[in-house]
Amino acid sequence: MAQNQFSLLGQRRFLPFFVTQFFGAFNDNVYRQAIIGLLFVMGLSTAERGTYATLAPAIFILPYFLFSAYAGQLADKLEKSRLIRITTTMEIVIMSVAAVGFYLHSLPLLMVCLFATGVQSTLFGPVKYSVLPAVLRKEELVGGNGLVEMGTTIAILAGMLAGGAIFRLAGEHGELVAGFTVIALAVLGNAVSRLIPPVAPGDPTLKFNWNPLPESRKALALTRTTPMQRYAVLGISWFWFFGTIITSQLPTFAEVSLGGDERLYLLMLALFSIGTGIGSLLCERLSSHRVESRLVLWGALGMSVFLLDLVRRTWTPRGGHDIGIMEFVRDASHWPLMADVILIGAFTGIFVVPLFAMVQTLSDPAQLSRVFAGVNIQNSGYIVLASLSALALTKAGLTTPQLFLVLALVNALALLLWQRRLKTHA
């Protein structure tokens, strides 16, 4: 038996899969941020860059609505390590075409590739979480999910930083460096994926349904097989709603509420991401290796408490203008605020990791990939809802701290409802 989650990193049943999913998340974000860097090189106006900032997330997330039903069926029907190799091979092809887009300064081609990366991520999604219960023992599930969540969070942050730095560091060779980087990362991910041991399919006799609408409805229905499974899936979707609002508002928060320059947003994002990673890793110890639903309550409580404290500290915009990262960090009066951001992230990790483990243990193994396909469809809807909600509330005149206050109160209400459901179905 593995003594702790970190021992899994020394075992072939887990490490190649962990590294493969890390490279995938890292490369997605390198690519997306490199496109932003190219927009500046091309001299596009602020309005044109804003159009991209609006369209890009929609282009990336659209495949989750369109193809998750197919992805879930494939992941249940096929041997899983083979499917992972197929998706990482797709990534090599997509990024090779994207490299041409960088070289030609072709935004339409880059947008097509962005959509294709969304398709590839859609296919990988159901495999990602259905592999773990097949290769880990039940007492290792929380720790394994914690490692995966930590790895994904850090990969996203590191990818954003690396992708954003390419054109600043490479200068006139930025297009070539961006293209080479995304291809190299895709090749590395594919090479590591070939070390993943075979993982038996959930249902090799599954009859594939090519009609996406009834299959999507079926996948969503599979997420509601039991009351506790339904609440766990809703909790995961709420995690995406909460995180989308927090991260989407951080640039405005850093500039307006903290008086910082554009780089201060990166500090806030880094603190939140690091906190999420820390919280994810703490779940194994806090749960004593058990799938512990009550840990979700503590996570939700911490999310609201520290978000409210952050609101208290930033309700009135701070003095100063264009404060840099080092100037901000050196000011000791900012340390409690930074601690709040870290702790919001940490309790967010504590909130979501047990939920993934609950879905894995409560679902039929033969249908688990299709369950997570349904989870991804619902998550996508919550992400869109979060974006629209934030847009509507800010258009109505709410400041970022006021928006965070609403979010903290709604999260507290969700906590009370979750506690009530636990008592009902204990």
Tab-separated table of C-alpha atoms in Angstrom:
chain	number	residue	atom	x	y	z
A	1	MET	CA	0.000	0.000	0.000
A	2	ALA	CA	1.255	3.494	-0.829
A	3	GLN	CA	2.070	5.319	2.391
A	4	ASN	CA	1.202	8.714	0.929
A	5	GLN	CA	0.254	10.293	-2.356
A	6	PHE	CA	3.815	11.283	-3.270
A	7	SER	CA	4.882	7.643	-3.415
A	8	LEU	CA	2.531	7.314	-6.409
A	9	LEU	CA	4.917	9.537	-8.356
A	10	GLY	CA	7.465	6.745	-8.241
A	11	GLN	CA	5.114	4.126	-9.694
A	12	ARG	CA	4.508	3.414	-13.367
A	13	ARG	CA	0.769	2.872	-12.870
A	14	PHE	CA	0.469	6.584	-12.029
A	15	LEU	CA	3.529	8.659	-13.018
A	16	PRO	CA	3.323	8.482	-16.855
A	17	PHE	CA	-0.362	9.344	-16.743
A	18	PHE	CA	0.310	12.232	-14.350
A	19	VAL	CA	3.085	13.649	-16.555
A	20	THR	CA	1.006	13.235	-19.726
A	21	GLN	CA	-1.935	15.183	-18.336
A	22	PHE	CA	0.486	17.825	-16.992
A	23	PHE	CA	2.037	18.339	-20.430
A	24	GLY	CA	-1.417	18.532	-21.999
A	25	ALA	CA	-2.678	21.268	-19.668
A	26	PHE	CA	0.659	23.090	-19.875
A	27	ASN	CA	0.706	23.095	-23.681
A	28	ASP	CA	-2.915	24.240	-24.002
A	29	ASN	CA	-2.117	27.346	-21.997
A	30	VAL	CA	1.235	28.002	-23.652
A	31	TYR	CA	-0.611	27.986	-26.964
A	32	ARG	CA	-3.438	30.266	-25.865
A	33	GLN	CA	-1.107	32.816	-24.287
A	34	ALA	CA	1.264	32.716	-27.256
A	35	ILE	CA	-1.653	33.727	-29.469
A	36	ILE	CA	-2.174	36.763	-27.223
A	37	GLY	CA	1.522	37.594	-27.630
A	38	LEU	CA	1.145	37.363	-31.403
A	39	LEU	CA	-1.773	39.811	-31.292
A	40	PHE	CA	0.569	42.449	-29.862
A	41	VAL	CA	3.258	41.671	-32.458
A	42	MET	CA	0.673	42.110	-35.216
A	43	GLY	CA	-0.215	45.520	-33.794
A	44	LEU	CA	-3.895	44.807	-33.279
A	45	SER	CA	-5.924	47.437	-31.483
A	46	THR	CA	-7.226	47.070	-27.950
A	47	ALA	CA	-10.724	46.465	-29.332
A	48	GLU	CA	-9.460	43.725	-31.659
A	49	ARG	CA	-7.568	42.045	-28.826
A	50	GLY	CA	-10.712	42.304	-26.717
A	51	THR	CA	-12.664	40.526	-29.445
A	52	TYR	CA	-10.179	37.661	-29.282
A	53	ALA	CA	-10.373	37.592	-25.474
A	54	THR	CA	-14.134	37.161	-25.795
A	55	LEU	CA	-14.135	34.619	-28.633
A	56	ALA	CA	-11.205	32.398	-27.621
A	57	PRO	CA	-12.740	30.866	-24.459
A	58	ALA	CA	-15.994	30.211	-26.342
A	59	ILE	CA	-14.134	28.552	-29.219
A	60	PHE	CA	-12.197	26.343	-26.805
A	61	ILE	CA	-15.192	25.306	-24.709
A	62	LEU	CA	-17.656	24.708	-27.576
A	63	PRO	CA	-16.334	21.164	-28.275
A	64	TYR	CA	-17.252	20.131	-24.727
A	65	PHE	CA	-20.899	20.713	-25.619
A	66	LEU	CA	-20.602	19.136	-29.071
A	67	PHE	CA	-18.404	16.096	-28.537
A	68	SER	CA	-18.438	15.054	-24.858
A	69	ALA	CA	-21.059	12.387	-25.602
A	70	TYR	CA	-18.711	10.819	-28.163
A	71	ALA	CA	-15.727	11.168	-25.813
A	72	GLY	CA	-17.473	9.326	-22.985
A	73	GLN	CA	-18.480	6.433	-25.222
A	74	LEU	CA	-14.971	6.086	-26.674
A	75	ALA	CA	-13.367	6.170	-23.226
A	76	ASP	CA	-15.679	3.404	-21.946
A	77	LYS	CA	-15.362	1.272	-25.077
A	78	LEU	CA	-11.614	1.467	-25.829
A	79	GLU	CA	-8.556	0.460	-23.852
A	80	LYS	CA	-7.718	3.709	-22.092
A	81	SER	CA	-3.951	3.967	-22.605
A	82	ARG	CA	-4.537	3.510	-26.334
A	83	LEU	CA	-7.067	6.335	-26.351
A	84	ILE	CA	-4.625	8.581	-24.501
A	85	ARG	CA	-1.968	7.872	-27.165
A	86	ILE	CA	-4.504	8.711	-29.881
A	87	THR	CA	-5.348	12.060	-28.271
A	88	THR	CA	-1.693	13.012	-27.745
A	89	THR	CA	-0.974	12.110	-31.388
A	90	MET	CA	-3.842	14.414	-32.362
A	91	GLU	CA	-2.124	17.136	-30.348
A	92	ILE	CA	1.081	16.766	-32.390
A	93	VAL	CA	-0.871	17.213	-35.638
A	94	ILE	CA	-2.860	20.182	-34.284
A	95	MET	CA	0.213	21.969	-32.976
A	96	SER	CA	2.101	21.378	-36.221
A	97	VAL	CA	-0.674	23.190	-38.074
A	98	ALA	CA	-0.698	25.877	-35.355
A	99	ALA	CA	3.038	26.436	-35.927
A	100	VAL	CA	2.206	27.310	-39.537
A	101	GLY	CA	-0.435	29.715	-38.228
A	102	PHE	CA	2.131	31.464	-36.024
A	103	TYR	CA	4.591	31.735	-38.913
A	104	LEU	CA	1.979	33.141	-41.326
A	105	HIS	CA	0.345	35.385	-38.697
A	106	SER	CA	-2.931	33.664	-39.607
A	107	LEU	CA	-5.473	34.219	-36.852
A	108	PRO	CA	-8.182	32.190	-38.645
A	109	LEU	CA	-5.860	29.174	-38.792
A	110	LEU	CA	-4.895	29.637	-35.143
A	111	MET	CA	-8.580	29.815	-34.177
A	112	VAL	CA	-9.271	26.587	-36.059
A	113	CYS	CA	-6.412	24.966	-34.146
A	114	LEU	CA	-7.772	26.380	-30.887
A	115	PHE	CA	-11.095	24.697	-31.634
A	116	ALA	CA	-9.208	21.481	-32.438
A	117	THR	CA	-7.344	21.644	-29.103
A	118	GLY	CA	-10.769	21.931	-27.473
A	119	VAL	CA	-11.824	18.765	-29.297
A	120	GLN	CA	-8.655	16.988	-28.172
A	121	SER	CA	-9.189	18.108	-24.559
A	122	THR	CA	-12.812	16.966	-24.769
A	123	LEU	CA	-11.696	13.477	-25.797
A	124	PHE	CA	-9.092	13.353	-23.029
A	125	GLY	CA	-11.390	14.613	-20.273
A	126	PRO	CA	-13.450	11.469	-19.541
A	127	VAL	CA	-10.296	9.328	-19.663
A	128	LYS	CA	-8.506	11.570	-17.189
A	129	TYR	CA	-10.733	10.824	-14.233
A	130	SER	CA	-11.885	7.320	-15.187
A	131	VAL	CA	-8.289	6.032	-15.285
A	132	LEU	CA	-7.624	6.772	-11.610
A	133	PRO	CA	-10.111	4.328	-9.999
A	134	ALA	CA	-8.864	1.654	-12.409
A	135	VAL	CA	-5.223	1.981	-11.332
A	136	LEU	CA	-5.532	3.166	-7.730
A	137	ARG	CA	-6.933	1.493	-4.643
A	138	LYS	CA	-9.853	3.167	-2.929
A	139	GLU	CA	-7.656	4.478	-0.120
A	140	GLU	CA	-5.374	6.081	-2.747
A	141	LEU	CA	-8.126	7.861	-4.667
A	142	VAL	CA	-8.171	11.100	-2.675
A	143	GLY	CA	-4.392	11.400	-2.805
A	144	GLY	CA	-4.261	10.552	-6.508
A	145	ASN	CA	-6.979	13.073	-7.343
A	146	GLY	CA	-5.179	15.638	-5.220
A	147	LEU	CA	-1.980	15.143	-7.197
A	148	VAL	CA	-3.821	15.402	-10.514
A	149	GLU	CA	-5.663	18.554	-9.437
A	150	MET	CA	-2.429	20.087	-8.146
A	151	GLY	CA	-0.600	19.161	-11.344
A	152	THR	CA	-3.326	20.586	-13.554
A	153	THR	CA	-3.492	23.842	-11.594
A	154	ILE	CA	0.268	24.387	-11.669
A	155	ALA	CA	0.451	23.370	-15.344
A	156	ILE	CA	-2.179	25.974	-16.249
A	157	LEU	CA	-0.353	28.717	-14.339
A	158	ALA	CA	3.084	27.754	-15.667
A	159	GLY	CA	1.723	27.475	-19.204
A	160	MET	CA	0.193	30.943	-19.037
A	161	LEU	CA	3.451	32.441	-17.779
A	162	ALA	CA	5.612	30.584	-20.305
A	163	GLY	CA	3.304	31.305	-23.243
A	164	GLY	CA	3.056	34.952	-22.323
A	165	ALA	CA	6.851	35.258	-22.160
A	166	ILE	CA	7.657	33.740	-25.565
A	167	PHE	CA	7.312	36.859	-27.689
A	168	ARG	CA	8.892	39.086	-25.041
A	169	LEU	CA	11.996	36.901	-24.766
A	170	ALA	CA	12.339	35.636	-28.336
A	171	GLY	CA	11.893	39.009	-30.013
A	172	GLU	CA	11.755	38.825	-33.800
A	173	HIS	CA	11.968	35.027	-33.670
A	174	GLY	CA	8.868	34.740	-31.493
A	175	GLU	CA	6.715	33.068	-34.150
A	176	LEU	CA	9.272	30.323	-34.737
A	177	VAL	CA	9.884	29.797	-31.025
A	178	ALA	CA	6.129	29.618	-30.321
A	179	GLY	CA	5.606	27.044	-33.066
A	180	PHE	CA	8.579	24.933	-32.025
A	181	THR	CA	7.546	25.059	-28.351
A	182	VAL	CA	3.987	23.825	-28.818
A	183	ILE	CA	5.118	21.035	-31.161
A	184	ALA	CA	7.906	19.954	-28.795
A	185	LEU	CA	5.534	19.846	-25.819
A	186	ALA	CA	3.038	17.776	-27.814
A	187	VAL	CA	5.775	15.327	-28.834
A	188	LEU	CA	6.972	15.025	-25.226
A	189	GLY	CA	3.425	14.373	-24.024
A	190	ASN	CA	2.946	11.676	-26.637
A	191	ALA	CA	6.281	10.033	-25.789
A	192	VAL	CA	5.407	9.863	-22.094
A	193	SER	CA	1.897	8.576	-22.847
A	194	ARG	CA	3.458	5.486	-24.435
A	195	LEU	CA	4.738	4.501	-20.983
A	196	ILE	CA	1.215	4.315	-19.520
A	197	PRO	CA	0.345	0.662	-18.800
A	198	PRO	CA	-2.795	-0.784	-20.417
A	199	VAL	CA	-6.035	0.120	-18.641
A	200	ALA	CA	-9.002	-2.136	-19.392
A	201	PRO	CA	-12.063	-0.537	-21.033
A	202	GLY	CA	-15.136	-0.079	-18.891
A	203	ASP	CA	-17.529	-1.656	-21.388
A	204	PRO	CA	-15.854	-3.061	-24.550
A	205	THR	CA	-19.230	-4.316	-25.848
A	206	LEU	CA	-20.752	-0.819	-25.794
A	207	LYS	CA	-22.690	-0.008	-28.960
A	208	PHE	CA	-21.579	3.420	-30.164
A	209	ASN	CA	-24.368	5.955	-30.677
A	210	TRP	CA	-23.555	8.589	-33.311
A	211	ASN	CA	-26.494	10.819	-32.419
A	212	PRO	CA	-25.012	13.340	-29.954
A	213	LEU	CA	-28.246	14.775	-28.541
A	214	PRO	CA	-29.773	11.652	-26.956
A	215	GLU	CA	-26.309	10.477	-25.940
A	216	SER	CA	-25.617	13.831	-24.228
A	217	ARG	CA	-28.916	13.549	-22.374
A	218	LYS	CA	-27.994	10.019	-21.365
A	219	ALA	CA	-24.586	11.147	-20.107
A	220	LEU	CA	-26.213	13.880	-18.035
A	221	ALA	CA	-28.719	11.358	-16.672
A	222	LEU	CA	-25.848	9.091	-15.601
A	223	THR	CA	-24.577	11.888	-13.335
A	224	ARG	CA	-27.831	11.685	-11.375
A	225	THR	CA	-28.048	7.950	-10.725
A	226	THR	CA	-28.059	8.434	-6.942
A	227	PRO	CA	-28.715	11.550	-4.839
A	228	MET	CA	-25.149	11.723	-3.467
A	229	GLN	CA	-23.673	11.302	-6.934
A	230	ARG	CA	-25.888	14.118	-8.188
A	231	TYR	CA	-24.792	16.426	-5.367
A	232	ALA	CA	-21.130	15.575	-5.941
A	233	VAL	CA	-21.426	16.420	-9.643
A	234	LEU	CA	-23.227	19.666	-8.822
A	235	GLY	CA	-20.401	20.471	-6.421
A	236	ILE	CA	-17.783	19.967	-9.154
A	237	SER	CA	-19.761	22.262	-11.472
A	238	TRP	CA	-20.010	24.838	-8.695
A	239	PHE	CA	-16.221	24.647	-8.332
A	240	TRP	CA	-15.920	25.673	-11.989
A	241	PHE	CA	-18.511	28.442	-11.535
A	242	PHE	CA	-16.684	29.792	-8.481
A	243	GLY	CA	-13.244	29.540	-10.065
A	244	THR	CA	-14.368	31.125	-13.328
A	245	ILE	CA	-15.704	34.207	-11.568
A	246	ILE	CA	-12.622	34.548	-9.356
A	247	THR	CA	-10.052	34.175	-12.142
A	248	SER	CA	-11.987	36.254	-14.691
A	249	GLN	CA	-12.193	39.161	-12.246
A	250	LEU	CA	-8.571	39.075	-11.078
A	251	PRO	CA	-7.253	41.460	-13.785
A	252	THR	CA	-9.803	44.156	-12.875
A	253	PHE	CA	-9.345	43.413	-9.174
A	254	ALA	CA	-5.567	43.855	-9.399
A	255	GLU	CA	-5.826	47.083	-11.369
A	256	VAL	CA	-8.791	48.861	-9.785
A	257	SER	CA	-9.026	47.489	-6.234
A	258	LEU	CA	-5.282	47.110	-5.618
A	259	GLY	CA	-3.962	49.924	-7.811
A	260	GLY	CA	-1.522	47.599	-9.524
A	261	ASP	CA	-0.103	47.365	-13.018
A	262	GLU	CA	-0.974	44.574	-15.453
A	263	ARG	CA	1.642	42.259	-13.922
A	264	LEU	CA	0.054	42.328	-10.472
A	265	TYR	CA	-2.770	40.226	-11.925
A	266	LEU	CA	-0.218	37.465	-12.500
A	267	LEU	CA	0.771	37.562	-8.834
A	268	MET	CA	-2.866	37.214	-7.744
A	269	LEU	CA	-3.394	34.346	-10.195
A	270	ALA	CA	-0.204	32.650	-9.011
A	271	LEU	CA	-1.232	32.931	-5.348
A	272	PHE	CA	-4.690	31.510	-6.066
A	273	SER	CA	-3.264	28.669	-8.169
A	274	ILE	CA	-0.585	27.770	-5.639
A	275	GLY	CA	-3.205	27.793	-2.907
A	276	THR	CA	-5.426	25.456	-4.928
A	277	GLY	CA	-2.494	23.104	-5.410
A	278	ILE	CA	-1.662	23.123	-1.699
A	279	GLY	CA	-5.287	22.484	-0.721
A	280	SER	CA	-5.523	19.621	-3.209
A	281	LEU	CA	-2.456	17.959	-1.718
A	282	LEU	CA	-3.722	18.419	1.854
A	283	CYS	CA	-6.904	16.448	1.147
A	284	GLU	CA	-5.269	13.058	1.603
A	285	ARG	CA	-4.003	13.872	5.099
A	286	LEU	CA	-7.183	15.696	6.121
A	287	SER	CA	-9.345	12.780	5.004
A	288	SER	CA	-7.072	10.054	6.464
A	289	HIS	CA	-7.021	8.326	3.037
A	290	ARG	CA	-10.829	8.035	2.998
A	291	VAL	CA	-13.339	9.439	0.526
A	292	GLU	CA	-14.698	11.943	3.019
A	293	SER	CA	-17.747	13.952	1.979
A	294	ARG	CA	-17.649	16.201	5.048
A	295	LEU	CA	-14.328	17.607	3.862
A	296	VAL	CA	-16.382	19.356	1.188
A	297	LEU	CA	-18.182	21.320	3.923
A	298	TRP	CA	-14.906	22.583	5.379
A	299	GLY	CA	-13.716	23.524	1.914
A	300	ALA	CA	-16.858	25.516	1.153
A	301	LEU	CA	-16.720	27.196	4.558
A	302	GLY	CA	-13.134	28.311	4.027
A	303	MET	CA	-13.937	29.583	0.534
A	304	SER	CA	-16.629	31.908	1.892
A	305	VAL	CA	-14.770	32.994	5.043
A	306	PHE	CA	-11.581	34.057	3.294
A	307	LEU	CA	-13.368	35.538	0.300
A	308	LEU	CA	-15.374	37.675	2.717
A	309	ASP	CA	-12.162	38.724	4.441
A	310	LEU	CA	-10.669	39.653	1.075
A	311	VAL	CA	-13.764	41.739	0.345
A	312	ARG	CA	-13.400	43.449	3.739
A	313	ARG	CA	-9.800	44.366	2.992
A	314	THR	CA	-10.446	45.677	-0.523
A	315	TRP	CA	-13.920	47.197	-0.284
A	316	THR	CA	-12.368	50.642	-0.617
A	317	PRO	CA	-9.888	50.846	-3.520
A	318	ARG	CA	-6.312	51.110	-2.293
A	319	GLY	CA	-4.168	54.116	-3.005
A	320	GLY	CA	-1.419	54.085	-5.573
A	321	HIS	CA	-1.301	53.497	-9.281
A	322	ASP	CA	0.584	50.971	-11.382
A	323	ILE	CA	2.096	49.280	-8.339
A	324	GLY	CA	4.510	46.569	-9.465
A	325	ILE	CA	4.771	43.065	-8.070
A	326	MET	CA	7.882	43.625	-5.961
A	327	GLU	CA	6.606	46.919	-4.580
A	328	PHE	CA	3.323	45.238	-3.664
A	329	VAL	CA	4.998	42.252	-2.007
A	330	ARG	CA	7.454	44.359	0.000
A	331	ASP	CA	4.587	46.273	1.634
A	332	ALA	CA	3.731	44.246	4.769
A	333	SER	CA	0.201	45.693	4.810
A	334	HIS	CA	-0.514	43.597	1.709
A	335	TRP	CA	0.512	40.278	3.270
A	336	PRO	CA	-2.871	39.486	4.908
A	337	LEU	CA	-4.554	40.180	1.576
A	338	MET	CA	-2.176	37.809	-0.222
A	339	ALA	CA	-2.791	35.211	2.482
A	340	ASP	CA	-6.537	35.510	1.805
A	341	VAL	CA	-6.007	34.770	-1.890
A	342	ILE	CA	-3.845	31.732	-1.093
A	343	LEU	CA	-6.358	30.431	1.440
A	344	ILE	CA	-9.313	30.905	-0.934
A	345	GLY	CA	-7.422	28.759	-3.400
A	346	ALA	CA	-6.461	26.211	-0.740
A	347	PHE	CA	-10.023	25.707	0.461
A	348	THR	CA	-11.198	25.525	-3.151
A	349	GLY	CA	-8.835	22.573	-3.601
A	350	ILE	CA	-10.066	20.998	-0.362
A	351	PHE	CA	-13.618	21.448	-1.644
A	352	VAL	CA	-13.266	19.830	-5.073
A	353	VAL	CA	-10.851	16.894	-4.655
A	354	PRO	CA	-13.192	14.797	-2.446
A	355	LEU	CA	-15.994	15.458	-4.938
A	356	PHE	CA	-14.029	13.854	-7.768
A	357	ALA	CA	-13.282	10.850	-5.552
A	358	MET	CA	-16.966	10.593	-4.603
A	359	VAL	CA	-18.086	10.503	-8.239
A	360	GLN	CA	-15.462	7.839	-8.983
A	361	THR	CA	-16.586	5.603	-6.134
A	362	LEU	CA	-20.349	6.157	-6.520
A	363	SER	CA	-20.504	5.503	-10.278
A	364	ASP	CA	-20.697	2.208	-12.142
A	365	PRO	CA	-17.143	1.456	-13.432
A	366	ALA	CA	-18.590	0.339	-16.776
A	367	GLN	CA	-20.149	3.799	-17.246
A	368	LEU	CA	-17.609	5.999	-15.476
A	369	SER	CA	-16.214	7.698	-18.589
A	370	ARG	CA	-19.727	8.543	-19.760
A	371	VAL	CA	-20.473	9.901	-16.292
A	372	PHE	CA	-17.501	12.247	-16.579
A	373	ALA	CA	-18.596	13.171	-20.085
A	374	GLY	CA	-21.853	14.310	-18.480
A	375	VAL	CA	-19.857	16.128	-15.800
A	376	ASN	CA	-17.914	17.977	-18.507
A	377	ILE	CA	-21.091	18.992	-20.336
A	378	GLN	CA	-22.562	20.358	-17.106
A	379	ASN	CA	-19.276	22.037	-16.140
A	380	SER	CA	-19.190	23.816	-19.493
A	381	GLY	CA	-22.671	25.149	-18.879
A	382	TYR	CA	-21.676	26.438	-15.447
A	383	ILE	CA	-18.584	28.125	-16.880
A	384	VAL	CA	-20.705	29.934	-19.461
A	385	LEU	CA	-23.249	30.823	-16.764
A	386	ALA	CA	-20.475	32.194	-14.537
A	387	SER	CA	-19.110	34.356	-17.350
A	388	LEU	CA	-22.552	35.717	-18.191
A	389	SER	CA	-23.392	36.309	-14.521
A	390	ALA	CA	-20.167	38.228	-13.924
A	391	LEU	CA	-20.747	40.273	-17.076
A	392	ALA	CA	-24.331	41.099	-16.102
A	393	LEU	CA	-23.439	42.092	-12.542
A	394	THR	CA	-20.501	44.265	-13.582
A	395	LYS	CA	-22.647	45.912	-16.263
A	396	ALA	CA	-25.190	46.600	-13.506
A	397	GLY	CA	-22.499	48.583	-11.694
A	398	LEU	CA	-21.065	46.143	-9.152
A	399	THR	CA	-17.395	46.533	-8.359
A	400	THR	CA	-15.200	43.461	-8.162
A	401	PRO	CA	-15.297	43.352	-4.316
A	402	GLN	CA	-19.090	43.651	-4.447
A	403	LEU	CA	-19.213	40.803	-6.972
A	404	PHE	CA	-16.964	38.730	-4.703
A	405	LEU	CA	-19.327	39.493	-1.798
A	406	VAL	CA	-22.281	38.113	-3.776
A	407	LEU	CA	-20.231	35.039	-4.679
A	408	ALA	CA	-19.218	34.423	-1.059
A	409	LEU	CA	-22.825	34.657	0.136
A	410	VAL	CA	-24.142	32.359	-2.594
A	411	ASN	CA	-21.347	29.916	-1.768
A	412	ALA	CA	-22.385	29.997	1.889
A	413	LEU	CA	-25.953	29.196	0.827
A	414	ALA	CA	-24.632	26.269	-1.224
A	415	LEU	CA	-22.755	25.107	1.894
A	416	LEU	CA	-25.971	25.063	3.923
A	417	LEU	CA	-27.777	23.123	1.206
A	418	TRP	CA	-24.935	20.590	0.993
A	419	GLN	CA	-24.966	20.121	4.771
A	420	ARG	CA	-28.713	19.543	4.651
A	421	ARG	CA	-28.357	16.950	1.898
A	422	LEU	CA	-25.643	15.127	3.839
A	423	LYS	CA	-27.940	14.815	6.828
A	424	THR	CA	-30.784	13.590	4.633
A	425	HIS	CA	-28.713	10.912	2.860
A	426	ALA	CA	-26.286	9.984	5.641
